[in-house]
Coordinates of N, CA and C and ligand atoms in Angstrom, one line a residue:
M1 N -12.4 -8.4 9.5 CA -12.5 -6.9 9.3 C -13.8 -6.7 8.5
R2 N -14.7 -7.8 8.3 CA -16.0 -7.3 7.7 C -16.7 -6.4 8.5
G3 N -17.4 -5.3 8.1 CA -18.1 -4.5 8.9 C -17.2 -3.3 9.3
E4 N -16.0 -3.2 9.2 CA -15.1 -2.3 9.3 C -15.1 -1.3 8.1
T5 N -16.0 -0.6 7.9 CA -16.4 0.2 6.6 C -15.4 1.5 6.5
H6 N -14.9 1.7 7.5 CA -14.1 3.2 7.5 C -12.7 3.1 7.5
V7 N -12.1 2.0 7.2 CA -10.6 1.8 7.3 C -10.1 2.0 5.9
L8 N -9.2 3.3 5.9 CA -8.6 3.6 4.9 C -7.2 2.9 4.8
L9 N -6.6 2.8 3.5 CA -5.3 2.0 3.7 C -4.4 2.8 4.5
S10 N -4.5 4.0 4.4 CA -3.3 4.7 5.2 C -3.5 4.6 6.6
A11 N -4.8 4.0 7.2 CA -4.7 3.4 8.7 C -4.3 2.0 8.8
F12 N -3.9 1.4 7.8 CA -3.3 0.2 8.0 C -2.0 0.5 8.8
R13 N -1.3 -0.4 9.4 CA -0.4 -0.3 10.3 C 0.8 -1.4 9.9
S14 N 0.1 -2.7 9.6 CA 1.2 -3.7 9.2 C 0.1 -4.7 8.3
I15 N 0.8 -5.3 7.4 CA 0.1 -6.3 6.5 C 1.1 -7.5 6.5
E16 N 0.7 -8.8 6.9 CA 1.5 -9.8 6.9 C 0.8 -10.8 6.3
Q17 N 1.7 -11.7 5.4 CA 0.9 -12.8 4.7 C 0.9 -14.0 5.7
L18 N -0.1 -14.6 6.0 CA -0.1 -15.8 7.1 C 0.5 -16.9 6.3
P19 N 1.3 -17.6 7.0 CA 1.8 -19.0 6.3 C 0.9 -19.9 6.1
G20 N 0.9 -20.8 5.3 CA 0.0 -21.7 5.1 C -1.3 -21.6 3.9
A21 N -2.0 -20.9 4.4 CA -3.4 -20.7 3.3 C -2.6 -20.1 2.1
A22 N -2.8 -20.7 1.0 CA -2.4 -20.0 -0.1 C -3.3 -19.6 -1.2
H23 N -4.6 -20.5 -1.2 CA -5.8 -20.3 -2.0 C -7.0 -20.0 -1.3
P24 N -7.3 -19.0 -0.9 CA -6.6 -17.7 -1.4 C -5.7 -17.5 -0.2
A25 N -4.8 -16.7 -0.6 CA -3.6 -16.1 0.5 C -4.5 -15.3 1.3
V26 N -4.2 -15.3 2.6 CA -4.9 -14.6 3.8 C -3.7 -13.6 4.5
F27 N -4.3 -12.3 4.7 CA -3.5 -11.6 5.5 C -3.7 -11.1 6.7
R28 N -2.8 -10.9 7.7 CA -3.2 -10.5 8.9 C -3.1 -8.9 8.6
V29 N -4.0 -8.0 9.1 CA -3.9 -6.7 8.9 C -4.1 -5.9 10.2
R30 N -3.2 -5.1 10.6 CA -3.2 -4.5 11.9 C -3.7 -2.9 11.3
F31 N -4.6 -2.4 12.0 CA -5.1 -1.1 11.7 C -5.5 -0.1 12.8
A32 N -5.2 1.1 12.7 CA -5.5 2.3 13.7 C -6.8 2.2 13.5
C33 N -7.6 2.5 14.5 CA -9.1 2.3 14.7 C -9.5 3.8 15.1
G34 N -10.7 4.0 14.9 CA -11.2 5.5 15.2 C -11.5 5.6 16.8
C35 N -11.4 4.5 17.3 CA -11.4 4.4 18.8 C -10.2 4.6 19.6
G36 N -9.2 5.0 18.7 CA -7.9 5.4 19.2 C -6.8 4.2 19.5
G37 N -7.5 3.0 19.5 CA -6.5 1.7 19.5 C -6.3 1.2 18.0
E38 N -5.5 0.0 18.1 CA -5.1 -0.7 17.0 C -5.7 -2.3 17.0
H39 N -6.2 -2.4 16.0 CA -6.8 -3.8 15.9 C -6.4 -4.7 14.9
D40 N -6.4 -6.0 14.8 CA -6.1 -6.8 13.7 C -7.5 -7.5 13.1
G41 N -7.3 -7.8 11.8 CA -8.3 -8.2 11.0 C -7.6 -9.0 10.0
L42 N -8.5 -10.2 9.4 CA -7.9 -11.0 8.5 C -8.7 -10.5 7.1
L43 N -7.7 -10.5 6.1 CA -8.2 -10.0 4.6 C -7.8 -11.1 3.7
T44 N -8.4 -11.6 2.8 CA -7.9 -12.5 1.7 C -7.2 -11.3 0.7
H45 N -6.6 -12.1 -0.2 CA -5.8 -11.4 -1.3 C -6.7 -10.5 -2.1
E46 N -7.8 -11.1 -2.3 CA -8.7 -10.3 -3.2 C -9.3 -9.2 -2.5
E47 N -9.6 -9.4 -1.1 CA -10.1 -8.2 -0.4 C -9.2 -7.1 -0.3
L48 N -7.9 -7.5 -0.1 CA -6.9 -6.5 0.2 C -6.4 -5.6 -1.2
D49 N -6.3 -6.4 -2.3 CA -5.7 -5.8 -3.4 C -6.8 -5.5 -4.6
W50 N -7.9 -6.3 -4.5 CA -9.0 -5.8 -5.7 C -10.2 -5.3 -5.4
A51 N -10.6 -5.5 -4.0 CA -11.7 -5.0 -3.6 C -11.8 -3.4 -3.5
P52 N -10.5 -2.6 -3.2 CA -10.6 -1.3 -3.5 C -10.7 -0.7 -5.0
L53 N -10.5 -1.7 -5.9 CA -10.8 -1.2 -7.3 C -12.3 -1.6 -7.9
G54 N -13.0 -2.1 -6.9 CA -14.4 -2.6 -7.4 C -14.4 -4.0 -8.2
L55 N -13.1 -4.6 -8.1 CA -13.2 -5.8 -9.0 C -13.5 -7.2 -8.1
G56 N -13.7 -7.0 -6.9 CA -14.2 -8.1 -6.4 C -15.6 -8.3 -6.3
A57 N -16.1 -9.4 -5.8 CA -17.6 -9.9 -5.8 C -18.2 -9.2 -4.7
G58 N -19.5 -9.0 -4.9 CA -20.3 -8.5 -3.6 C -20.2 -7.1 -3.4
E59 N -19.5 -6.6 -2.2 CA -19.4 -5.3 -1.9 C -17.8 -5.0 -2.0
F60 N -17.5 -3.7 -2.1 CA -16.2 -3.2 -1.9 C -16.1 -1.9 -1.2
L61 N -14.8 -1.9 -0.6 CA -14.6 -0.7 0.2 C -14.2 0.3 -0.7
N62 N -15.0 1.3 -0.8 CA -14.7 2.5 -1.8 C -13.8 3.5 -1.0
L63 N -12.6 3.4 -1.5 CA -11.3 4.2 -0.6 C -11.6 5.6 -0.8
M64 N -12.3 6.0 -1.9 CA -12.5 7.6 -2.2 C -13.5 8.3 -1.0
T65 N -14.5 7.2 -0.6 CA -15.5 7.7 0.2 C -15.5 7.0 1.5
A66 N -14.6 5.9 1.6 CA -14.4 5.3 2.5 C -15.7 4.6 3.1
R67 N -16.4 4.2 2.2 CA -17.8 3.4 2.5 C -17.8 2.2 1.7
L68 N -18.5 1.3 2.3 CA -18.6 0.0 1.4 C -19.8 0.3 0.7
E69 N -19.5 -0.3 -0.5 CA -20.6 0.1 -1.7 C -21.1 -1.0 -2.4
P70 N -22.2 -1.2 -3.0 CA -22.3 -2.2 -3.8 C -21.4 -2.4 -5.0
A71 N -21.0 -3.4 -5.4 CA -19.7 -3.7 -6.4 C -20.3 -2.9 -7.7
G72 N -19.7 -1.9 -8.0 CA -20.1 -1.1 -9.1 C -19.2 -1.8 -10.3
A73 N -20.1 -2.2 -11.3 CA -19.3 -2.4 -12.6 C -18.6 -1.3 -13.2
E74 N -19.0 -0.1 -12.9 CA -18.4 1.1 -13.4 C -17.0 1.1 -12.9
L75 N -16.9 1.2 -11.4 CA -15.4 1.3 -11.0 C -14.6 0.2 -11.8
G76 N -15.2 -1.0 -11.6 CA -14.2 -2.1 -12.1 C -14.0 -1.9 -13.7
E77 N -14.8 -1.6 -14.4 CA -14.4 -1.0 -15.8 C -13.4 0.1 -15.9
L78 N -13.6 1.1 -15.1 CA -12.8 2.3 -15.0 C -11.4 1.9 -14.7
A79 N -11.5 1.1 -13.7 CA -9.9 0.3 -13.3 C -9.5 -0.3 -14.4
A80 N -10.1 -1.3 -15.2 CA -9.5 -2.0 -16.3 C -9.0 -0.9 -17.3
V81 N -9.9 0.0 -17.4 CA -9.5 1.0 -18.4 C -8.0 1.8 -18.1
H82 N -7.8 2.1 -16.8 CA -6.8 2.7 -16.4 C -5.6 1.7 -16.7
I83 N -5.8 0.5 -16.1 CA -4.7 -0.5 -16.1 C -4.1 -0.8 -17.7
K84 N -5.2 -0.7 -18.6 CA -4.9 -1.2 -20.1 C -4.0 0.1 -20.6
R85 N -4.2 1.2 -20.0 CA -3.6 2.4 -20.5 C -2.1 2.6 -19.9
G86 N -1.9 1.5 -18.8 CA -0.6 1.5 -18.3 C -0.5 2.5 -17.0
E87 N -1.7 2.8 -16.4 CA -1.8 3.4 -15.3 C -2.2 2.4 -14.1
W88 N -1.3 2.4 -13.1 CA -1.5 1.5 -11.9 C -2.0 2.3 -10.7
P89 N -3.1 1.4 -10.1 CA -3.6 1.9 -9.0 C -2.5 2.3 -7.9
W90 N -1.6 1.7 -7.6 CA -0.7 1.9 -6.6 C 0.9 1.9 -7.3
S91 N 1.8 2.7 -6.8 CA 3.1 2.7 -7.2 C 4.2 3.0 -6.1
F92 N 5.2 2.5 -6.2 CA 6.2 3.0 -5.2 C 7.8 2.9 -5.8
F93 N 8.7 3.6 -5.1 CA 10.1 3.7 -5.7 C 10.8 2.8 -5.1
C94 N 11.3 1.6 -5.9 CA 12.2 0.7 -5.3 C 13.5 1.2 -5.4
Y95 N 14.2 1.4 -4.0 CA 15.5 2.0 -3.9 C 16.6 1.2 -4.4
P96 N 16.4 -0.2 -4.3 CA 17.7 -1.1 -4.8 C 17.7 -1.4 -6.1
E97 N 16.5 -1.2 -6.8 CA 16.6 -1.0 -8.3 C 16.7 0.2 -9.1
E98 N 16.4 1.1 -8.1 CA 16.6 2.8 -8.7 C 15.4 3.1 -9.6
R99 N 14.3 2.4 -9.2 CA 13.2 2.7 -10.2 C 11.8 2.5 -9.7
P100 N 10.9 3.4 -10.3 CA 9.5 3.3 -9.8 C 8.8 1.9 -10.2
R101 N 7.9 1.4 -9.5 CA 7.2 0.1 -10.0 C 5.9 0.0 -9.5
P102 N 5.1 -0.4 -10.2 CA 3.7 -0.8 -9.9 C 3.6 -1.7 -8.7
V103 N 2.6 -1.5 -7.8 CA 2.5 -2.5 -6.8 C 1.1 -2.4 -6.3
F104 N 0.9 -3.6 -5.4 CA -0.6 -3.7 -4.7 C -0.4 -3.5 -3.1
P105 N -1.5 -3.4 -2.3 CA -1.5 -3.2 -1.1 C -0.7 -4.3 -0.2
S106 N -0.8 -5.5 -0.7 CA -0.3 -6.8 -0.2 C 1.2 -6.7 -0.2
S107 N 1.9 -5.9 -0.8 CA 3.4 -5.8 -0.8 C 3.7 -4.7 0.2
F108 N 2.7 -3.9 0.7 CA 3.1 -2.8 1.9 C 3.1 -3.8 3.1
T109 N 4.3 -3.5 3.6 CA 4.6 -4.4 5.0 C 4.2 -3.7 6.3
L110 N 4.7 -2.4 6.2 CA 4.5 -1.4 7.5 C 4.1 -0.2 7.0
L111 N 3.2 0.4 7.8 CA 2.9 1.9 7.4 C 2.7 2.7 8.7
T112 N 2.9 4.0 8.5 CA 2.8 4.8 9.6 C 2.2 6.1 9.0
A113 N 1.5 7.0 9.6 CA 0.8 8.3 9.0 C 0.9 9.4 9.9
T114 N 1.3 10.6 9.5 CA 1.0 11.9 10.2 C -0.2 12.5 9.4
D115 N -0.4 13.8 9.9 CA -1.3 14.3 9.3 C -1.4 14.6 7.7
G116 N 0.1 15.0 7.3 CA 0.2 15.2 6.0 C 0.8 14.0 5.2
T117 N 1.6 13.1 5.8 CA 2.4 12.0 4.9 C 2.1 10.5 5.6
V118 N 2.3 9.7 4.7 CA 2.2 8.3 5.1 C 3.7 7.6 4.8
G119 N 4.1 7.2 5.7 CA 5.4 6.3 5.6 C 5.3 4.9 5.3
L120 N 5.8 4.4 4.2 CA 5.5 3.1 3.6 C 6.8 2.2 3.7
A121 N 6.6 1.1 4.2 CA 7.7 -0.1 4.0 C 7.1 -1.0 2.9
V122 N 7.7 -1.2 1.8 CA 7.3 -1.9 0.6 C 8.2 -3.1 0.4
R123 N 7.7 -4.2 0.3 CA 8.4 -5.3 -0.1 C 8.3 -5.6 -1.8
C124 N 9.3 -5.2 -2.6 CA 9.1 -5.0 -4.1 C 8.6 -6.4 -4.5
P125 N 7.7 -6.3 -5.4 CA 7.1 -7.6 -5.8 C 8.2 -8.1 -6.9
S126 N 9.1 -7.2 -7.3 CA 10.0 -7.9 -8.4 C 11.3 -8.4 -7.8
C127 N 11.9 -7.5 -7.0 CA 13.2 -8.0 -6.4 C 13.3 -8.5 -5.0
R128 N 12.0 -8.4 -4.5 CA 11.6 -8.9 -3.2 C 12.5 -8.3 -2.1
R129 N 13.2 -7.0 -2.2 CA 13.8 -6.1 -1.3 C 13.0 -5.0 -0.7
L130 N 13.5 -4.6 0.3 CA 12.7 -3.5 1.1 C 13.0 -2.1 0.7
S131 N 11.9 -1.3 0.5 CA 12.2 0.2 0.4 C 11.4 0.8 1.3
L132 N 11.8 2.1 1.7 CA 10.9 3.2 2.5 C 10.7 4.1 1.7
N133 N 9.4 4.4 1.6 CA 8.9 5.7 0.8 C 8.2 6.5 1.7
L134 N 8.1 7.8 1.5 CA 7.3 8.9 2.1 C 6.3 9.6 1.0
V135 N 4.9 9.3 1.3 CA 4.0 9.6 0.2 C 2.9 10.4 1.0
S136 N 1.8 10.8 0.3 CA 0.9 11.7 0.6 C -0.4 10.5 1.0
H137 N -1.1 10.9 1.7 CA -2.5 10.2 1.9 C -3.1 9.6 0.7
P138 N -3.5 10.5 -0.2 CA -4.0 10.2 -1.4 C -3.3 9.1 -2.2
H139 N -2.0 9.3 -2.3 CA -1.3 8.3 -3.0 C -1.5 6.9 -2.4
V140 N -1.9 6.7 -1.3 CA -2.1 5.4 -0.7 C -3.8 5.2 -0.7
D141 N -4.6 6.2 -0.4 CA -5.9 5.9 -0.1 C -6.6 5.9 -1.5
V142 N -6.2 6.6 -2.6 CA -7.2 6.8 -3.7 C -6.5 5.9 -4.9
P143 N -7.1 5.1 -5.2 CA -6.5 4.2 -6.3 C -6.4 5.1 -7.5
F144 N -5.1 4.9 -8.4 CA -4.7 5.7 -9.4 C -4.6 7.0 -9.2
H145 N -4.2 7.4 -8.0 CA -3.8 8.7 -7.6 C -2.3 8.3 -7.2
N146 N -1.2 8.9 -7.9 CA 0.1 8.6 -7.9 C 0.9 9.8 -7.6
D147 N 1.5 10.1 -6.4 CA 2.2 11.4 -6.3 C 3.4 11.5 -7.5
R148 N 3.5 12.6 -8.0 CA 4.5 13.0 -9.0 C 5.9 12.8 -8.3
Q149 N 6.2 13.1 -7.2 CA 7.4 12.8 -6.5 C 7.4 12.5 -5.2
I150 N 8.2 11.6 -4.8 CA 8.0 11.0 -3.4 C 9.3 11.2 -2.6
G151 N 9.3 10.9 -1.2 CA 10.5 10.8 -0.6 C 11.0 9.2 -0.7
V152 N 12.2 9.2 -0.7 CA 12.8 7.8 -0.7 C 14.0 7.5 0.4
V153 N 14.0 6.7 1.2 CA 15.1 6.5 2.2 C 16.3 5.7 1.4
E154 N 17.3 6.5 1.3 CA 18.4 5.9 0.5 C 19.3 4.9 1.2
H155 N 18.7 3.8 1.5 CA 19.4 2.9 2.4 C 18.9 1.4 2.0
L156 N 20.0 0.4 1.9 CA 19.6 -0.8 1.5 C 19.4 -1.5 2.9
F157 N 18.2 -2.1 2.9 CA 17.8 -2.8 4.3 C 18.1 -4.4 4.1
A158 N 18.6 -4.7 5.2 CA 18.9 -6.3 5.2 C 17.4 -6.9 5.1
D159 N 17.4 -8.2 4.7 CA 16.1 -8.8 4.5 C 15.3 -9.0 5.9
D160 N 16.0 -9.2 7.0 CA 15.3 -9.3 8.2 C 15.3 -7.9 9.2
A161 N 15.3 -6.6 8.3 CA 15.3 -5.6 9.0 C 13.9 -5.1 9.1
L162 N 13.6 -4.1 10.0 CA 12.3 -3.6 9.9 C 11.2 -4.5 10.2
T163 N 11.4 -5.6 11.3 CA 10.4 -6.7 11.5 C 9.3 -5.9 12.5
T164 N 9.5 -4.8 13.2 CA 8.6 -4.3 13.9 C 8.1 -2.8 13.5
L165 N 7.0 -2.6 14.0 CA 6.6 -1.2 13.7 C 7.5 -0.1 14.4
E166 N 7.8 -0.5 15.6 CA 8.6 0.4 16.3 C 9.9 0.8 15.6
A167 N 10.6 -0.5 15.2 CA 11.8 -0.2 14.4 C 11.6 0.5 13.1
F168 N 10.6 0.2 12.4 CA 10.2 1.0 11.3 C 10.0 2.5 11.4
R169 N 9.3 2.8 12.4 CA 9.1 4.2 12.6 C 10.5 5.0 13.0
A170 N 11.1 4.0 13.8 CA 12.5 4.7 14.2 C 13.3 5.1 13.1
E171 N 13.4 4.1 12.4 CA 14.2 4.2 11.1 C 13.8 5.3 10.1
L172 N 12.4 5.5 9.9 CA 11.7 6.4 9.1 C 12.0 7.7 9.5
W173 N 11.8 8.2 11.0 CA 11.8 9.5 11.2 C 13.2 10.0 11.6
S174 N 14.1 9.1 11.6 CA 15.6 9.4 11.7 C 16.2 9.3 10.3
A175 N 15.6 9.1 9.3 CA 16.2 9.0 8.1 C 16.1 10.3 7.3
T176 N 17.0 10.4 6.4 CA 17.0 11.6 5.5 C 16.5 11.2 4.1
F177 N 15.4 11.9 3.5 CA 14.8 11.4 2.2 C 15.4 12.2 1.2
D178 N 15.3 11.5 0.0 CA 15.8 12.0 -1.2 C 14.5 11.9 -2.3
A179 N 14.3 12.9 -2.9 CA 13.2 13.0 -3.8 C 13.3 12.1 -5.0
R180 N 12.4 11.5 -5.3 CA 12.3 10.6 -6.7 C 11.1 11.0 -7.5
R181 N 11.2 11.2 -8.6 CA 10.1 11.1 -9.5 C 9.6 9.7 -9.8
L182 N 8.0 9.7 -9.8 CA 7.4 8.5 -9.7 C 6.7 8.3 -11.1
A183 N 7.0 8.9 -12.0 CA 6.5 8.5 -13.3 C 6.7 7.1 -13.6
L184 N 5.6 6.3 -14.2 CA 6.0 5.0 -14.6 C 5.9 5.1 -15.9
E185 N 7.0 4.6 -16.6 CA 7.0 4.7 -18.3 C 7.0 3.2 -18.7
Ligands
ZN1 ZN1 -11.4 0.2 17.9
ZN2 ZN1 12.4 -3.9 -6.6

């Protein structure tokens, strides 16, 4: 995916860790392209989770301007200050645990987007179970922007549920959502 400088996280459609490669972990990412199609790219764990925060080496994808920019010590430092204050670049609501949790993009498994909202399937980094959240675009695309309130599907998914984007979308758009506050304490 090098050179694809205009891909926002909300344009990702699926994120899947490839078996085998562990150091670094490698993820196959399918994303919706400006050409109208969907393409696959490979990202390392660092590129997926840290580059948007300016903490990677070399260049980073600035998710706020959707531009690849020289690694700014400033954004990296700013991110460090936020995280030390207990503010997380991304968060989601874990329904099985009934609590908000911090998360990184590598835990997003499936995404879909409309003009106003992004549907997210997240595998909880803590309990490993799946949750479906409905959030705003900035919640996903702008690190440290966390919606105050999000939509949560009140359903416990089997471990092997939601394996395809089609199944995920069908589940998402037929589901009813319950509002949850997302304040991380
Ligand atoms: Zn394309
Ligand atoms: Zn959980």
